[in-house]
Coordinates of C-alpha atoms (C1' of nucleotides) in Angstrom, one line a residue:
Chain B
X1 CA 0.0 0.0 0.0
X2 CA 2.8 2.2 0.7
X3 CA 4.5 1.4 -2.3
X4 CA 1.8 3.5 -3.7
X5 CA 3.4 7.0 -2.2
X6 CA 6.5 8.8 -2.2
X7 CA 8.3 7.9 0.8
X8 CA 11.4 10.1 1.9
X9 CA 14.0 8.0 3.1
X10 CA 13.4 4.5 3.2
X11 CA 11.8 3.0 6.1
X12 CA 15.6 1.7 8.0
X13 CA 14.5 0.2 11.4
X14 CA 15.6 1.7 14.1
X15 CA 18.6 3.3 12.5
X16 CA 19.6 6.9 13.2
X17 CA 17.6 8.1 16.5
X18 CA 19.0 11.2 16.8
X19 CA 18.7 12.5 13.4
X20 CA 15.0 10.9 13.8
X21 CA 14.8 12.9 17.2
X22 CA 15.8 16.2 15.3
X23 CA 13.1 15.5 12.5
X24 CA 10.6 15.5 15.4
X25 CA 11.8 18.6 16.8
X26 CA 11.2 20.5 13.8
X27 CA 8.0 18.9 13.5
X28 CA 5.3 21.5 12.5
X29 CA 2.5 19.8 14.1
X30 CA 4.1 18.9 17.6
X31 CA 1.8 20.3 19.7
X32 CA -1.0 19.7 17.9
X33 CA -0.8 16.0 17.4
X34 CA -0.2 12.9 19.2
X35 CA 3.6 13.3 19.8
X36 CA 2.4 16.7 21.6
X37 CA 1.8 14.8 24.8
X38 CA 5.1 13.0 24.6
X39 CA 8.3 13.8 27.1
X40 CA 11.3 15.1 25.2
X41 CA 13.4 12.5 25.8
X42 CA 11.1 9.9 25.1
X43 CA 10.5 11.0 21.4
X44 CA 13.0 9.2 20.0
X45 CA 10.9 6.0 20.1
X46 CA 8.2 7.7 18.4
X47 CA 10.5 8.7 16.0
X48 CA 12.2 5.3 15.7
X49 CA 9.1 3.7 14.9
X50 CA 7.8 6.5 12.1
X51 CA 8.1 6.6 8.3
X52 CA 8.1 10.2 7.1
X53 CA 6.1 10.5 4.4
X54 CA 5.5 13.0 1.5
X55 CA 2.2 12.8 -0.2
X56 CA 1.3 14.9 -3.9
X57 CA -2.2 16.4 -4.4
X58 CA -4.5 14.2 -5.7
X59 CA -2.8 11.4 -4.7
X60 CA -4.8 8.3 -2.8
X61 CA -3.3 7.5 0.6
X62 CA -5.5 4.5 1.9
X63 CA -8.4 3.2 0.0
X64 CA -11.7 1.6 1.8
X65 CA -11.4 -2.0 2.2
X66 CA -7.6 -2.1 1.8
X67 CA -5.6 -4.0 4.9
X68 CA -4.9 -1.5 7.5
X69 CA -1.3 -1.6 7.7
X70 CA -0.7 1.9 9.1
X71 CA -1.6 4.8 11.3
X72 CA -0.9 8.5 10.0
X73 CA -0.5 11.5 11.7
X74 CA -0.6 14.8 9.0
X75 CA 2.2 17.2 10.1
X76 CA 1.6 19.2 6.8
X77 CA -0.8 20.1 3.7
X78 CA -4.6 18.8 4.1
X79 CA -6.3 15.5 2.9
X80 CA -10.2 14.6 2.6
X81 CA -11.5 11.2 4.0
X82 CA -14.6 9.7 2.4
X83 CA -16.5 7.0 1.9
X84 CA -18.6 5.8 -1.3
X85 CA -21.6 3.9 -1.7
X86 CA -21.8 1.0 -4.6
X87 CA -23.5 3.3 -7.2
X88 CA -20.6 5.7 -6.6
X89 CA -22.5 8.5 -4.3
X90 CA -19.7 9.8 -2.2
X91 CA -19.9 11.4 1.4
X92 CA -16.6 13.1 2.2
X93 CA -16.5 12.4 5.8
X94 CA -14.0 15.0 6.7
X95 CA -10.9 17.3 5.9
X96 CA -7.5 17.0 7.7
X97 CA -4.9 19.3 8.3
X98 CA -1.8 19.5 11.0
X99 CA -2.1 17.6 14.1
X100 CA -5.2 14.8 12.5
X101 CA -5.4 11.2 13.0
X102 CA -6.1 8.7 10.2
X103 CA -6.2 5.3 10.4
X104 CA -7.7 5.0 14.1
X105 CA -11.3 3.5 13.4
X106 CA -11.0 0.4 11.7
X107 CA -10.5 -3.1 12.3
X108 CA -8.3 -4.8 10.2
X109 CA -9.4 -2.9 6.9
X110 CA -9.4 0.5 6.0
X111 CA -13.5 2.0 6.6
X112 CA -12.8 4.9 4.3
X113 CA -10.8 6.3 1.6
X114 CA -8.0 9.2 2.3
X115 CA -6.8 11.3 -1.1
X116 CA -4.3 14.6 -0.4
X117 CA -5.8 18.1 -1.6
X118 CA -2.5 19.7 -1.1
X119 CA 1.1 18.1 -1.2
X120 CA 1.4 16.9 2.3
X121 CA 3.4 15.5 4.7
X122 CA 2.7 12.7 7.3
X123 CA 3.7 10.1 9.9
X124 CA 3.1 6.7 9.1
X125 CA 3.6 4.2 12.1
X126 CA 3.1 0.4 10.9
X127 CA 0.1 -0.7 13.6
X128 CA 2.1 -3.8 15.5
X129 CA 4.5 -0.6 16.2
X130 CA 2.6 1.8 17.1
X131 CA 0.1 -0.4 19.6
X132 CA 3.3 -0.9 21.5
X133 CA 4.3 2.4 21.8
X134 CA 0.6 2.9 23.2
X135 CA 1.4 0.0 25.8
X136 CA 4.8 1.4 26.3
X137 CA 3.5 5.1 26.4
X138 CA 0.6 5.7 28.5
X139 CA 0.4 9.2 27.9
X140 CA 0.7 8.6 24.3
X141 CA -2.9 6.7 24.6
X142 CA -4.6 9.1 26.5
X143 CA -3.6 11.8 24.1
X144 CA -4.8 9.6 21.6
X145 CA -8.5 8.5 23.6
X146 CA -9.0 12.2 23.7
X147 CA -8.6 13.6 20.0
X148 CA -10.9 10.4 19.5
X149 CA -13.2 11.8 21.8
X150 CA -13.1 15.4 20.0
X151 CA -13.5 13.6 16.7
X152 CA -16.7 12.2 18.1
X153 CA -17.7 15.5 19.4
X154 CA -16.8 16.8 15.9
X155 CA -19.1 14.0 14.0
X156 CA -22.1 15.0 16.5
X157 CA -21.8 18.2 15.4
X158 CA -21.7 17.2 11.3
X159 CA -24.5 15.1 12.0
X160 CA -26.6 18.0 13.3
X161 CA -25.5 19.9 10.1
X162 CA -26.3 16.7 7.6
X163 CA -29.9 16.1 9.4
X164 CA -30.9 19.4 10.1
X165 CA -29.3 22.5 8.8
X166 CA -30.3 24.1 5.0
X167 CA -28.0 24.5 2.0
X168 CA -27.4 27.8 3.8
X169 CA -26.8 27.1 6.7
X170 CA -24.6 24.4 5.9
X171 CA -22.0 26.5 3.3
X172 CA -22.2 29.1 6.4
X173 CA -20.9 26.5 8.8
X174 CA -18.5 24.6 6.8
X175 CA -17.0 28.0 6.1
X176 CA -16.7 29.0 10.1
X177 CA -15.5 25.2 10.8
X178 CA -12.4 25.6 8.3
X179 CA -12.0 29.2 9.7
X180 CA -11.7 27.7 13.4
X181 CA -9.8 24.8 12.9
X182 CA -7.0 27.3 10.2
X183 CA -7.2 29.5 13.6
X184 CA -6.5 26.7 16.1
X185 CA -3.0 26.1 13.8
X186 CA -2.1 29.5 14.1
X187 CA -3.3 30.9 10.8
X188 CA -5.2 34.1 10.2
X189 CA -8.3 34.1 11.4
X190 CA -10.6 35.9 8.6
X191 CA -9.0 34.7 5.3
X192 CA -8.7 30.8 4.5
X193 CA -7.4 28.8 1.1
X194 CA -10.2 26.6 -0.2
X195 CA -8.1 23.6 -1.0
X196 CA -11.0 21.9 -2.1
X197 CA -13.3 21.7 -5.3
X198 CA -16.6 22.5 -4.9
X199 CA -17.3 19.3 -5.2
X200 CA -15.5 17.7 -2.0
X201 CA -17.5 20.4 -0.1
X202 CA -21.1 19.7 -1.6
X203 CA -20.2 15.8 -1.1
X204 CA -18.8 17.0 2.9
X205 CA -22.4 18.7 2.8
X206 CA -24.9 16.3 1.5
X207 CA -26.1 19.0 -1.4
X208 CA -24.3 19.7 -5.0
X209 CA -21.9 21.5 -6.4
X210 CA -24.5 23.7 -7.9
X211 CA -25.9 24.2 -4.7
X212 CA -22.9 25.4 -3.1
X213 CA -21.7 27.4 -5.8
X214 CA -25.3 29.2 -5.3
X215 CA -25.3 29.7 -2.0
X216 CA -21.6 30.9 -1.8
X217 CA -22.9 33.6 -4.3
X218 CA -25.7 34.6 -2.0
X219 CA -22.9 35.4 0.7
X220 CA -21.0 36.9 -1.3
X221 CA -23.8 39.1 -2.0
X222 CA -24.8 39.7 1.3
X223 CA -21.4 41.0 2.0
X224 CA -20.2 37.9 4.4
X225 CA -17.6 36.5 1.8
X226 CA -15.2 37.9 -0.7
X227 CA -13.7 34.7 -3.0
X228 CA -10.2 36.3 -4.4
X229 CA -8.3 34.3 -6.4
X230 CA -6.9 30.6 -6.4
X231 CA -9.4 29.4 -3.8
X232 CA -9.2 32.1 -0.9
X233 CA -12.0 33.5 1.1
X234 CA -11.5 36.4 3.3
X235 CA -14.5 36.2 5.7
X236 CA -15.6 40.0 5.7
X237 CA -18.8 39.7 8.2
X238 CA -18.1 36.8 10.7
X239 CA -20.7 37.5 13.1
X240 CA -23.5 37.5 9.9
X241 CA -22.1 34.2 9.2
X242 CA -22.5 33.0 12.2
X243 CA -26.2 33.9 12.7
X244 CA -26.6 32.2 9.2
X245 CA -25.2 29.2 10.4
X246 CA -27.6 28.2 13.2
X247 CA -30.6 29.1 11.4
X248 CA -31.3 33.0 12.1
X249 CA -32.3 34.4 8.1
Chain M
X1 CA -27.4 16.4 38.2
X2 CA -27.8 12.4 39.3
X3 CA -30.4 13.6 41.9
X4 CA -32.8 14.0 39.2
X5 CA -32.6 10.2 38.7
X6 CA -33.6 7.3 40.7
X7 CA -30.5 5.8 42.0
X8 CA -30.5 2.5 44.0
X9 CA -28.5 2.4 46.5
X10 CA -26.7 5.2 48.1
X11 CA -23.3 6.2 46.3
X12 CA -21.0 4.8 49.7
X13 CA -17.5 5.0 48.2
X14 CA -15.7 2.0 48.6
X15 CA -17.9 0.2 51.2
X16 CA -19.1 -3.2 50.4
X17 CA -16.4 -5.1 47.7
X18 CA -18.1 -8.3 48.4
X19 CA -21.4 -7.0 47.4
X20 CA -20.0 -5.2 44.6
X21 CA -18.3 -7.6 42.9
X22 CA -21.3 -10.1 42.5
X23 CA -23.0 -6.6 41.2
X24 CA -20.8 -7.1 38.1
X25 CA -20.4 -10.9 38.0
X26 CA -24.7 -10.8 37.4
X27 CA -24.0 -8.0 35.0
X28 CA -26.0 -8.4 32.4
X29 CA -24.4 -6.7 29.9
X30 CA -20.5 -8.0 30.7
X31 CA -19.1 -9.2 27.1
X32 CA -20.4 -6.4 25.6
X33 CA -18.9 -3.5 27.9
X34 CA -15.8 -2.0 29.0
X35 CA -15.6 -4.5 32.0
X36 CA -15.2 -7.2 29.2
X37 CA -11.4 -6.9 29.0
X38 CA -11.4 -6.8 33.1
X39 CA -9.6 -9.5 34.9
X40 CA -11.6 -11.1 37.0
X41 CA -10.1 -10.9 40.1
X42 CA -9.5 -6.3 39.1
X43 CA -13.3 -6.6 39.0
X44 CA -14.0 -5.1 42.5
X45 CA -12.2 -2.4 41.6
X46 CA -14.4 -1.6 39.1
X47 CA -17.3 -1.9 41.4
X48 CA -16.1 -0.1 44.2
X49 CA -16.1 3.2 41.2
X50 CA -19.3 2.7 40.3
X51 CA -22.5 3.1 41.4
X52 CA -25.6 1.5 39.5
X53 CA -28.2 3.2 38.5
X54 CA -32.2 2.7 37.4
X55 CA -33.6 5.3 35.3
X56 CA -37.6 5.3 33.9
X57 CA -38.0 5.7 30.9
X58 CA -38.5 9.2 29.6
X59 CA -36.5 10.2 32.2
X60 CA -33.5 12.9 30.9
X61 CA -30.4 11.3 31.9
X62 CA -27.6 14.2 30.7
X63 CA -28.2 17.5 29.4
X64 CA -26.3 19.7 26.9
X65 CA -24.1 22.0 28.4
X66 CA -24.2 20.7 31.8
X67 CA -21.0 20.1 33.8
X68 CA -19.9 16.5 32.7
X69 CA -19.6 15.1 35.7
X70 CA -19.8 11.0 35.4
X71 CA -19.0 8.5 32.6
X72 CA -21.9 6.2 32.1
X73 CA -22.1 2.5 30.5
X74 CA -25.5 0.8 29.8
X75 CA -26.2 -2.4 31.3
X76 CA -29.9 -2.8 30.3
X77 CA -33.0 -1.4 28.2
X78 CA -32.4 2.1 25.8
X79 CA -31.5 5.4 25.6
X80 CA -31.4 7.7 23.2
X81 CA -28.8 10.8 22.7
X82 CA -29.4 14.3 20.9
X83 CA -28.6 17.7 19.9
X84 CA -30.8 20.5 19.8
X85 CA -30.1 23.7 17.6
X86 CA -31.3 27.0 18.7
X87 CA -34.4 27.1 17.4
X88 CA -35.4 23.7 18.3
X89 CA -34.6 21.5 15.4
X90 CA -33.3 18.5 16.9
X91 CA -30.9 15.6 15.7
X92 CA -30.4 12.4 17.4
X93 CA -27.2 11.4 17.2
X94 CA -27.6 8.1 18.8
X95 CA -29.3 5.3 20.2
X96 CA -27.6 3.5 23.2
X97 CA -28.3 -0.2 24.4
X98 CA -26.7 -2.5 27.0
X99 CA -22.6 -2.4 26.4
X100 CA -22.9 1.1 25.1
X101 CA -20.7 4.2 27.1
X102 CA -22.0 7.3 27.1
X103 CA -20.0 11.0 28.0
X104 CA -16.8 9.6 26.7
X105 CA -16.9 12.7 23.9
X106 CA -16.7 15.7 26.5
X107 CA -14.4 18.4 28.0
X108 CA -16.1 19.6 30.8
X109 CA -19.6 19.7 29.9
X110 CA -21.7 17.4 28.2
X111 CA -22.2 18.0 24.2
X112 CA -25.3 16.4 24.3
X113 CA -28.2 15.3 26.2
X114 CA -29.6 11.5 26.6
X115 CA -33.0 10.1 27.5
X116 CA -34.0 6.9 28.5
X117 CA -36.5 5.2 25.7
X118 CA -37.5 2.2 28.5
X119 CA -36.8 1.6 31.7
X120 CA -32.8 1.2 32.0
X121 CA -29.7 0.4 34.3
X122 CA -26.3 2.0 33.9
X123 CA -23.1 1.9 35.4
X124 CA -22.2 5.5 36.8
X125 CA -18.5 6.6 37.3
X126 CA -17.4 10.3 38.6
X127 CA -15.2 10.8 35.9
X128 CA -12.3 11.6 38.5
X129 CA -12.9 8.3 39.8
X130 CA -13.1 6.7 36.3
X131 CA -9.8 8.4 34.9
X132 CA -7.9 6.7 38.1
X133 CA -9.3 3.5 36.6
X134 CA -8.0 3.8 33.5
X135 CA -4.8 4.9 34.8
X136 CA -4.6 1.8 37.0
X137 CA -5.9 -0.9 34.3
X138 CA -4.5 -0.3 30.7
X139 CA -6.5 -2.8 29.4
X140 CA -9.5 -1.3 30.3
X141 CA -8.4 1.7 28.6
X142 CA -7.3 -0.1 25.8
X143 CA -11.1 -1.3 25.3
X144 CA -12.3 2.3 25.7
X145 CA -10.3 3.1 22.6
X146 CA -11.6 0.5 20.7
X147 CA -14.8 1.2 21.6
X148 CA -14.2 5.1 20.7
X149 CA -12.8 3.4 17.6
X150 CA -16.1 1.6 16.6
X151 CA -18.0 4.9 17.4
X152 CA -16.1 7.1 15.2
X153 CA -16.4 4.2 12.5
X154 CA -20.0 4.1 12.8
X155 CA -20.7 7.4 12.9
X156 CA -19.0 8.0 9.4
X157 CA -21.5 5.5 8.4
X158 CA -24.4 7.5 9.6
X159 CA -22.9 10.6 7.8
X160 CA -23.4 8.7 4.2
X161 CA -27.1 7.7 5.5
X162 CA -27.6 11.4 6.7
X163 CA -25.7 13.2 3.2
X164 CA -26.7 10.8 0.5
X165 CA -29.2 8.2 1.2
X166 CA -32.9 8.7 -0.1
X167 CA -35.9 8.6 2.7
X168 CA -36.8 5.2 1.6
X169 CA -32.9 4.0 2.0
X170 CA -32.3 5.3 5.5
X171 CA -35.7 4.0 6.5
X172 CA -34.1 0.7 5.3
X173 CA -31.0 1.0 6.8
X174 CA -32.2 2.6 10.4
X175 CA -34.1 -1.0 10.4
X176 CA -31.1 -3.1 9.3
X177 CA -29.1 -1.6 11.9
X178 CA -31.5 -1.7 14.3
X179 CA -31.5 -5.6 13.9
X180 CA -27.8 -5.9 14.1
X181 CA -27.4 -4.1 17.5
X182 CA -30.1 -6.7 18.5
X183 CA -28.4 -9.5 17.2
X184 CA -25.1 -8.6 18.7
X185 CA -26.9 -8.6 21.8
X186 CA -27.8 -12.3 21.3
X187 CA -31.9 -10.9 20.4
X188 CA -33.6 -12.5 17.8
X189 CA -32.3 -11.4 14.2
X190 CA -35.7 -10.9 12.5
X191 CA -38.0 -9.6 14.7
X192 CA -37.3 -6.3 17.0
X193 CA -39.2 -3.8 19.1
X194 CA -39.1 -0.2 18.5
X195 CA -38.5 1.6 21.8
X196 CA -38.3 5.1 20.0
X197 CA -41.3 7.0 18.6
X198 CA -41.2 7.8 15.2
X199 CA -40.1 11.4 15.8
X200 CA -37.5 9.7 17.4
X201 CA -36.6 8.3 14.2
X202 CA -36.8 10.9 12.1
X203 CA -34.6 13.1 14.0
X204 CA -32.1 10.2 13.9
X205 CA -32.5 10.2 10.1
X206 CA -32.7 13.7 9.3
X207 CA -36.5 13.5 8.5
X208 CA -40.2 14.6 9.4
X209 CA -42.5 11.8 11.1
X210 CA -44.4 11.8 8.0
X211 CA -42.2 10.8 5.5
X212 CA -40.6 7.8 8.1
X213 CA -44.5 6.6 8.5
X214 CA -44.7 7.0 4.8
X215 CA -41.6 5.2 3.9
X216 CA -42.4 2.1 6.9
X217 CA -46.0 1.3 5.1
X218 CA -44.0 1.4 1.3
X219 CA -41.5 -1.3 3.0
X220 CA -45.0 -3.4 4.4
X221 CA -46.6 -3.1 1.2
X222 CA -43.1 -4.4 -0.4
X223 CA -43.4 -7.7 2.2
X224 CA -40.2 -6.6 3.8
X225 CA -41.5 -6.1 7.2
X226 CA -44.9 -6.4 9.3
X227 CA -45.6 -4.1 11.8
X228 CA -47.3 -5.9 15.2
X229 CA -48.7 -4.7 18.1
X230 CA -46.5 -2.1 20.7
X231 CA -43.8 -1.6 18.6
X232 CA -42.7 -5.0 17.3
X233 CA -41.6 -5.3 13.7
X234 CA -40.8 -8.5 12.0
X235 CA -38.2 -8.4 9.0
X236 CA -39.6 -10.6 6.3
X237 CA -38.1 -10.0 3.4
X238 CA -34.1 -9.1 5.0
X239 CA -32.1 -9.3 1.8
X240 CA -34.9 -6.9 -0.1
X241 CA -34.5 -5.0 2.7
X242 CA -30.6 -5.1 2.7
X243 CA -31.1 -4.1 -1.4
X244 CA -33.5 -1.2 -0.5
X245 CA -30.8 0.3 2.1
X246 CA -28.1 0.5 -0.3
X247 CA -29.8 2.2 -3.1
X248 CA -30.6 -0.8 -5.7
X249 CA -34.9 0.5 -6.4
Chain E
dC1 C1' -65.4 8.6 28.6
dG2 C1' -63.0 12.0 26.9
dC3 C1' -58.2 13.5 26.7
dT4 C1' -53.6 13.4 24.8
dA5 C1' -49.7 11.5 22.4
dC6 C1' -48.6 8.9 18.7
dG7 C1' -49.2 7.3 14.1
dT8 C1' -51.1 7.4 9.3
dT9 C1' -52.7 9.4 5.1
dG10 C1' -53.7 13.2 1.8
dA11 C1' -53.0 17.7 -0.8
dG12 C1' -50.1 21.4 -1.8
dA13 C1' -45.8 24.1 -1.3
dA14 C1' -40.9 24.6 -1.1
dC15 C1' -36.3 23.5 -1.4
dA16 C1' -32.6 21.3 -3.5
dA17 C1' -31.6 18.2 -7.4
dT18 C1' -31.3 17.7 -12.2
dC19 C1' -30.4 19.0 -16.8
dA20 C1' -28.2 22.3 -19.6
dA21 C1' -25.6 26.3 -21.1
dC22 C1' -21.8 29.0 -20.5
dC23 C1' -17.3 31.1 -18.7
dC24 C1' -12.6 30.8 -17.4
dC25 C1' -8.2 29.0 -17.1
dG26 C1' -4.3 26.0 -18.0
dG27 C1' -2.3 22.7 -20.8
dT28 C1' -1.4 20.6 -25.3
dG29 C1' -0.6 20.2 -30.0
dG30 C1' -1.2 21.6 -34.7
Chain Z
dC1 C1' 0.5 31.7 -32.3
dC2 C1' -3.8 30.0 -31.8
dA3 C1' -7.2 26.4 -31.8
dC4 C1' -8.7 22.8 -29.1
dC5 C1' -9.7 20.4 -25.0
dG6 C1' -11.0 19.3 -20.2
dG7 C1' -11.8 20.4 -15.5
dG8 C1' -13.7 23.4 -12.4
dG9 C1' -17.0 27.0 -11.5
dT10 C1' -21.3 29.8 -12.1
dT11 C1' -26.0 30.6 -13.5
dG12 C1' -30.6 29.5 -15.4
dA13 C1' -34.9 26.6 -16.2
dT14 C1' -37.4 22.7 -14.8
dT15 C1' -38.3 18.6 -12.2
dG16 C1' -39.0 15.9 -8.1
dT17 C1' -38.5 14.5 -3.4
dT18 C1' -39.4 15.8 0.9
dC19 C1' -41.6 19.1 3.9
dT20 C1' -45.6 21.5 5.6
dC21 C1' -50.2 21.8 6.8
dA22 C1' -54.2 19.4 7.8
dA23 C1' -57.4 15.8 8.9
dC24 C1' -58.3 11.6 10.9
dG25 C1' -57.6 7.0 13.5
dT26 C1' -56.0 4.6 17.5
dA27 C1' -54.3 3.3 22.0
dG28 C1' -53.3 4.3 26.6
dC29 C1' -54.8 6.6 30.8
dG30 C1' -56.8 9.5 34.3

DNA sequence: CGCTACGTTGAGAACAATCAACCCCGGTGG
DNA sequence: CCACCGGGGTTGATTGTTCTCAACGTAGCG
């Protein structure tokens, strides 16, 4: 499955900790992601038992159904997880950026498809390695039992906007969800990089691409949005949006 | 917030082992739950955290926004557990039967509320008291991440049901699921009862009572179920049924 | 014996999907 | 250089599924 991506460096044991040590150090997402909760001077088993991995745009990382051979970690770019159904309906199940987990809920195959929007960067741990770091790291676990509780939290909250919100109200929210979770890595809070089509957001959405492409016109025109070029969206009227998104007209 | 429920027997912290331990050797819902991966002989510990609890059905068990306080895990009967948007639109995210946990997904305070739908018994730990447990017995923490693992897993399938199923294919699939929690619970396969209402239902499936009662007398005039007295459906016709879900018309 | 909550069925309205046209842009090849 | 192509995006006209509103049936319960 691997042999399906670029990997930097090849995947050498347990070769060179301390150069290993220094590539966690530089790490963009420490702090975000599950290495955040790790002492300093146990990282080096982390990053003994890693693969660095480089991923182009558009290209598939783990396909539903597939053996589950690894967990990833992004440190860089963003990737969309979805899911299809046999007639080829798609529900993109969500977008990952810095500091998010693939790879945790499944058995032993893959329950979803991952695909890279942006080049992107990951940690891949093989599973036998990385369930005994879990054993060997208890803090390691609990960081990791609590971003699967905010995941959970986080598909609550989609399900409420799949079951119940409008075409509106949905484009409104997706737009404040990106904005928050681009904040929470320390990126402006008001202008954001659409790295995906249309088409991955209407399919994160339930609706179509028509249908967001409308919608995102309507805010535009009611002076919430501005879409400037290649993809970004400076959010002019937060407050509007956020009435927008729970329903207020 | 557990004085609005009926609790049986007084919460005496670690007071009767003995008495406790039998508690959980009865348990009807061991095999399914978190104590599952317990030792036998860590069991008391377990017990000696807990204290068991009978709510009536109806009866509001957590509410949104409320201090999270204790980590709950059904022994017996069914709960449900929802959102509710401003204005009163409501999802459920959820319906909970014995083996289930309930409150994992919190910080402080709850991010939903739960209900019972019959009568039903739970496990309740102070979550200070709980997170001691985990600390002391990795296995039991181990199982909560699996658990969490199977929830995240099963609420991606929800988000394709929710985003891109038809009425008459989520009717289909709510019912196939239904039947599988059942049968995992060692219930008969093809024949269930309906604790919910069906506004229950439709908030689970993101639609009005109408179309749900619309959509359940298509599926009886189809010969894929029968609908009984109090609640009771029969599946006649399960691999129509399984067709219906997935979309073939 | 009515009351209320729940469930079913029908008629019409509304929202989002579908079908279709068009634009823009980047890449490719004549 | 420019014509052509294809993918992504926007906009318009029409269709259709689901919602809304409304009536009625039924079962449980004081």
């Amino acid at each position: 499955m691997l042999s399906s991506v670029a990997v930097i460096g090849p995947p050498r044991a347990a070769a060179m900790p301390a150069k290993r040590l220094q590539d966690c150090e530089i790490c963009p997402a420490r702090g975000f992601n599950i290495c955040g909760a790790m002492r300093r001077e146990d990282l080096d088993h982390v990053a003994a038992a890693k693969s660095p991995l480089r991923l182009a745009a558009g290209r598939t990382l783990v396909s539903e159904g597939e053996p589950a051979t690894h967990f990833f970690n992004v440190t860089e770019g963003a990737l969309k997880t979805y899911k299809l159904m046999p007639d080829g309906r798609r529900q993109v199940t969500g977008f990952l950026f810095a500091g998010d987990l693939l790879g945790l809920a499944c058995d032993d195959t893959y329950t979803f498809s991952s695909e890279a929007l942006t080049d992107a960067s990951l940690c891949a741990f093989p599973r036998r390695q990385f369930e005994r770091l879990l054993e060997t790291f208890p803090r390691m676990e609990r960081q990791l039992l609590t971003m699967a509780s905010n995941e959970l939290a986080a598909a609550q909250d989609q399900m409420v906007l799949l079951g119940r919100k409008s075409a509106p109200e949905k484009v409104a929210s997706f737009l404040l969800m990106l904005a928050g979770r681009q904040e929470r890595l320390g990126r402006p809070r008001d202008r954001l990089r659409l790295a995906m089509t249309r088409s991955d957001i209407a399919d994160y959405l339930g609706l179509t691409t028509e249908t967001v492409s409308r919608n995102m016109t309507i805010l535009r025109h009611r002076g919430c949005i501005e879409l400037e070029a290649s993809g970004m969206v400076r959010l002019s009227d937060r407050d509007l949006l956020e009435e927008l998104a729970e329903g207020a007209e």
